Short mmCIF file of C-alpha atoms in Angstrom, two decimals:
data_model
loop_
_atom_site.label_atom_id
_atom_site.label_comp_id
_atom_site.label_asym_id
_atom_site.label_seq_id
_atom_site.Cartn_x
_atom_site.Cartn_y
_atom_site.Cartn_z
CA MET A 205 -20.14 -24.56 -27.57
CA LYS A 206 -16.75 -25.96 -25.97
CA LYS A 207 -14.75 -23.58 -27.64
CA ILE A 208 -16.60 -20.55 -26.75
CA GLY A 209 -16.82 -21.61 -22.35
CA LEU A 210 -12.53 -22.06 -23.05
CA ILE A 211 -12.28 -18.70 -24.32
CA LEU A 212 -14.62 -17.28 -21.76
CA ALA A 213 -12.69 -19.20 -19.33
CA LEU A 214 -9.66 -17.83 -20.33
CA ILE A 215 -10.89 -13.55 -20.38
CA PHE A 216 -12.05 -14.78 -16.46
CA LEU A 217 -9.13 -16.53 -15.16
CA THR A 218 -7.05 -13.93 -17.02
CA LEU A 219 -9.51 -10.16 -15.62
CA PHE A 220 -8.69 -12.41 -12.06
CA VAL A 221 -5.36 -12.59 -12.20
CA PHE A 222 -4.56 -9.64 -13.16
CA SER A 223 -6.52 -7.11 -10.89
CA CYS A 224 -4.93 -8.90 -7.93
CA ARG A 225 -2.02 -6.13 -7.64
CA THR A 226 -0.71 -4.18 -5.48
CA VAL A 227 0.78 -0.53 -5.97
CA ASN A 228 2.71 0.97 -4.15
CA THR A 229 2.87 5.07 -4.09
CA ASN A 230 6.05 5.48 -1.81
CA LYS A 231 8.06 8.46 -4.35
CA ASN A 232 11.99 7.93 -2.99
CA GLY A 233 11.55 4.24 -2.00
CA ILE A 234 12.90 5.46 1.40
CA PRO A 235 10.88 4.24 4.85
CA PRO A 236 9.44 7.42 6.97
CA GLY A 237 11.21 6.48 9.87
CA GLN A 238 14.69 5.89 7.89
CA MET A 239 14.40 9.41 6.33
CA LYS A 240 13.50 11.16 9.11
CA LYS A 241 16.82 9.38 10.28
CA ILE A 242 18.97 11.20 7.88
CA THR A 243 17.75 14.24 8.39
CA GLY A 244 17.90 14.35 12.08
CA SER A 245 14.07 15.60 12.50
CA LYS A 246 11.57 15.14 15.70
CA SER A 247 8.73 13.52 13.89
CA ALA A 248 8.66 11.16 10.69
CA LYS A 249 5.09 12.89 9.84
CA GLU A 250 6.43 15.57 6.94
CA TYR A 251 8.04 11.87 5.26
CA ALA A 252 4.91 10.15 6.02
CA PRO A 253 1.60 10.96 3.06
CA GLY A 254 -1.37 10.03 3.83
CA HIS A 255 -1.15 9.83 7.85
CA ASN A 256 -2.01 13.62 8.71
CA LYS A 257 -3.13 13.90 12.35
#
């Protein structure tokens, strides 16, 4: 009975730890403001996906 409890606790702990991760989807790795400066553009809107106005 103790082994089953220990195995279930380890499975739960593993799932808990690995479910807490973030995903970064920035394609080029440069923030929108920096890309704006590099290209000389007046707006960083083109380089900020998800920020549509």
